[in-house]
C-alpha atoms as a printed R data frame, in Angstrom:
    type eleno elety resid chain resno       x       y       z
1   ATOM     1    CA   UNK     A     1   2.714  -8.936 -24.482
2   ATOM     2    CA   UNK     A     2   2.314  -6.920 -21.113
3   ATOM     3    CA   UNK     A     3   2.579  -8.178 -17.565
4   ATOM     4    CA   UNK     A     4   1.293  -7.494 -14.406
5   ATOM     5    CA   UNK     A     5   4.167  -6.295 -12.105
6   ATOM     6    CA   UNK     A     6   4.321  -5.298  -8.338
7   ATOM     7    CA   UNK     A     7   4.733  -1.439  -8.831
8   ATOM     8    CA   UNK     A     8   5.373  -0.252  -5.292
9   ATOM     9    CA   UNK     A     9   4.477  -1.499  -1.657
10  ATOM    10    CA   UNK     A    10   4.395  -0.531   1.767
11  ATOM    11    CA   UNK     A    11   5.662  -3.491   4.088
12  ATOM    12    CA   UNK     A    12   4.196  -3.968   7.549
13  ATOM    13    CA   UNK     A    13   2.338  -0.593   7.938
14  ATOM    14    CA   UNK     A    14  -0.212  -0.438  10.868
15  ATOM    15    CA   UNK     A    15  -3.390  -0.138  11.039
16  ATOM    16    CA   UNK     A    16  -4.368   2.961  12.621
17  ATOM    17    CA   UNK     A    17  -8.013   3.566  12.702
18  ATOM    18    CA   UNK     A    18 -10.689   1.029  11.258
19  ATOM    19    CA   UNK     A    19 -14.159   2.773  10.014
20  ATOM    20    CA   UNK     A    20 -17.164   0.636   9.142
21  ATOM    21    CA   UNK     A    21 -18.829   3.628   8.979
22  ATOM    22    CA   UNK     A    22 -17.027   5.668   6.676
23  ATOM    23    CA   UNK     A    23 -17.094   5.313   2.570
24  ATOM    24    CA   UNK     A    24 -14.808   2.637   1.639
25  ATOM    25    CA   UNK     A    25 -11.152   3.345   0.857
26  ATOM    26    CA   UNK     A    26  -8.219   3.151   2.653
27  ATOM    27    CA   UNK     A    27  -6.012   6.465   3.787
28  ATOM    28    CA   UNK     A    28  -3.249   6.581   3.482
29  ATOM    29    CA   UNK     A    29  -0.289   9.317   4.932
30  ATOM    30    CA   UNK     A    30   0.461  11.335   2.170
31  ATOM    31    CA   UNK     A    31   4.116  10.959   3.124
32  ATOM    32    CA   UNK     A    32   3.899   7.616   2.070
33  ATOM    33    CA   UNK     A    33   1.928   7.893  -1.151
34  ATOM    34    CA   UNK     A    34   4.699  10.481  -2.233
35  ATOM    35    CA   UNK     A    35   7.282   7.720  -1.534
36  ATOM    36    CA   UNK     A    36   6.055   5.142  -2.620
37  ATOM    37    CA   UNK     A    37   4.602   6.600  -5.675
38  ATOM    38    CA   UNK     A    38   1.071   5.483  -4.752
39  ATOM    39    CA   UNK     A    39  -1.764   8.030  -5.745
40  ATOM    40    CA   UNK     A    40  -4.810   8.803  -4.208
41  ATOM    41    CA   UNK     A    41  -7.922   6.611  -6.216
42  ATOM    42    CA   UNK     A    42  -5.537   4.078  -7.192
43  ATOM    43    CA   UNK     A    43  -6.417   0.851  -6.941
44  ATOM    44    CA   UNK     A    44  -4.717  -1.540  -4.095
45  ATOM    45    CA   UNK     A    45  -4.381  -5.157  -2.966
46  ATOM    46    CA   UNK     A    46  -3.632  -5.120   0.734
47  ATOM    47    CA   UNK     A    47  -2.591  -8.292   2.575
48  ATOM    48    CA   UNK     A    48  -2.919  -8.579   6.596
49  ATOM    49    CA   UNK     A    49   0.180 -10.327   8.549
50  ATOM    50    CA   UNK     A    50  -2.100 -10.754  11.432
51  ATOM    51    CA   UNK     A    51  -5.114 -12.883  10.451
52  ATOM    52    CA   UNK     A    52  -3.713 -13.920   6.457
53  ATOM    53    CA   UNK     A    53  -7.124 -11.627   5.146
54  ATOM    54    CA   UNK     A    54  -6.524 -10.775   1.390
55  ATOM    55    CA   UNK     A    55  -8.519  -7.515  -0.130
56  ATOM    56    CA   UNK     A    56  -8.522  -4.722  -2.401
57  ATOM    57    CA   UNK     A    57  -9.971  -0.937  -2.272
58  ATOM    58    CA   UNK     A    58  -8.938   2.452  -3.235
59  ATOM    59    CA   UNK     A    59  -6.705   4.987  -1.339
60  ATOM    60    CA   UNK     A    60  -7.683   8.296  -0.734
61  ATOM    61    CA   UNK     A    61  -4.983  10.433   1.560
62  ATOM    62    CA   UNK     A    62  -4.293  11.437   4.661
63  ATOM    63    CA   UNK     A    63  -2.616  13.925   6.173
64  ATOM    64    CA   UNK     A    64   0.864  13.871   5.784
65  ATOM    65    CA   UNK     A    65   3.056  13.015   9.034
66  ATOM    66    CA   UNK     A    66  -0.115  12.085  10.608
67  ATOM    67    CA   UNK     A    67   1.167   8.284  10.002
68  ATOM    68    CA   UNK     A    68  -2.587   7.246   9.559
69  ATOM    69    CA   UNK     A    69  -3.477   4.121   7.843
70  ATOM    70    CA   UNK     A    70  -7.358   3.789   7.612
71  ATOM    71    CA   UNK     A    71  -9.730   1.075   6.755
72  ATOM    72    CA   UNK     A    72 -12.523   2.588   5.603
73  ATOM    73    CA   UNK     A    73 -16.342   0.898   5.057
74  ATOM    74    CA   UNK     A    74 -16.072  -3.028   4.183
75  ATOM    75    CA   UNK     A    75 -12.050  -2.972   4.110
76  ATOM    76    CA   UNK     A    76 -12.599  -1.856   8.177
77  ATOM    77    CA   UNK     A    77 -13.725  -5.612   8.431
78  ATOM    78    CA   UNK     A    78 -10.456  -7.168   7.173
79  ATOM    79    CA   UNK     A    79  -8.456  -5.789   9.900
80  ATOM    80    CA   UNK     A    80  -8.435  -4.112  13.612
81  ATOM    81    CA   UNK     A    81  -6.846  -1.490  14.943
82  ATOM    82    CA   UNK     A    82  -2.902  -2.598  15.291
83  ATOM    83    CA   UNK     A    83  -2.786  -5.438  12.740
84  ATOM    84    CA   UNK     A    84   0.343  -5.575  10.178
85  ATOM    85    CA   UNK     A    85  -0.720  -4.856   6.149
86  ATOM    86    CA   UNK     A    86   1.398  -4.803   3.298
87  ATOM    87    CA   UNK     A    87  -0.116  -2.767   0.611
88  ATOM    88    CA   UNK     A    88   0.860  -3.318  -3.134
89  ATOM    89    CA   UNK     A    89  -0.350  -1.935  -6.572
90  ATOM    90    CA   UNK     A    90   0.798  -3.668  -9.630
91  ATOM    91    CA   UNK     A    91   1.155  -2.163 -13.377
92  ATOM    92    CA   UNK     A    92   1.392  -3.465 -16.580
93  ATOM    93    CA   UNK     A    93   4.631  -3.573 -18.204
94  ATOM    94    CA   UNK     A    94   5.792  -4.338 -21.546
95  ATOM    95    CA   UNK     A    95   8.680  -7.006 -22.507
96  ATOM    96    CA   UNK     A    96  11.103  -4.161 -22.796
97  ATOM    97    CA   UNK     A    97   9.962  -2.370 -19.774
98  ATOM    98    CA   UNK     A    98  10.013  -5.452 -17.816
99  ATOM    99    CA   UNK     A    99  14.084  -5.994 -18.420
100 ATOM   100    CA   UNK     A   100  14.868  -2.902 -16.205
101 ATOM   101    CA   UNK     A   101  11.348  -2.452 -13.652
102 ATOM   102    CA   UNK     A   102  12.190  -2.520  -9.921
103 ATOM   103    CA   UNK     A   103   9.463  -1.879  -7.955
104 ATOM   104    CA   UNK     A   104   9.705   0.614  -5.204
105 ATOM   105    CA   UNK     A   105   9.274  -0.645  -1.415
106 ATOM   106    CA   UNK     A   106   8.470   1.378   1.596
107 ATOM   107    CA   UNK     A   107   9.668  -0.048   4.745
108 ATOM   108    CA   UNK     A   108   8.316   1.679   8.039
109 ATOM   109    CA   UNK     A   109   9.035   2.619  11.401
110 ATOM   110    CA   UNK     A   110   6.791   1.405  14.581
111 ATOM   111    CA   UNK     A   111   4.641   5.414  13.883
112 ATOM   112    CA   UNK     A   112   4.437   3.959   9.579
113 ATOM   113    CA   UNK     A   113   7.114   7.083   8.471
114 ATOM   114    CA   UNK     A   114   9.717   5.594   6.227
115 ATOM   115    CA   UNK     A   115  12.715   4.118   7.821
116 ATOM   116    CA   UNK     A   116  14.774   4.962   5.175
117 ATOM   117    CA   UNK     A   117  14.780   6.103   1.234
118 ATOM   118    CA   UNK     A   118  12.638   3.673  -0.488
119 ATOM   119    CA   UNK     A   119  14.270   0.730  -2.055
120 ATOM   120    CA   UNK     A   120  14.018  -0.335  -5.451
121 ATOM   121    CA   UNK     A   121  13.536  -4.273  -4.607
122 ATOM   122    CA   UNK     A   122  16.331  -6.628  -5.584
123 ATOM   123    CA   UNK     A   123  15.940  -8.646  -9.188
């Protein structure tokens, strides 16, 4: 049996530009995909603190230090300029896999660069 685990997340990044004009995706800082683990094309869920919106897209990068976070296309719809997101993937994990998985999380500054070395959560 395999289950569907949080794999990494960025807590309370902000939004930084909102697009409906743009092809759907969200960028992302590359800073942050390379700590969090987070690739570009991957699938996300993305949850806003502000208004409780719920929604998935892709990421595509952006450019690293820039501390962008993007809503591209639809997603720009979900959230203005400002609001809180978390963003989360999940993987599937086996049994075994499961016994030892932490996920990695991201927490942020007020300018979305990592406060500190990404955390492995707490079991």
């Amino acid at each position: 049996m395999f289950r569907t685990m949080l794999q990494a997340k960025l807590h309370r990044v902000r939004v930084t530009q909102a697009d409906l004009d743009y092809e759907g995706s969200c960028g992302i800082d590359e800073g942050l995909l390379e700590a969090s683990g987070l690739r570009e094309n991957q699938y996300i869920e993305l949850y806003n603190v502000n208004n409780g919106e719920r929604f998935s897209t892709y990421i595509i990068k952006a450019p690293r230090g820039s501390g962008a976070i993007s809503l591209n296309g639809a997603a720009a719809r979900r959230a203005m300029v400002g609001d809180l997101l978390i963003i989360c993937s999940y993987s599937q994990y086996s049994e075994a896999e499961v016994e030892n998985h932490q996920p990695i999380v991201v927490l942020v500054d007020e300018n979305n660069q990592p406060r500190v070395k990404p955390l492995r959560a707490a079991s």
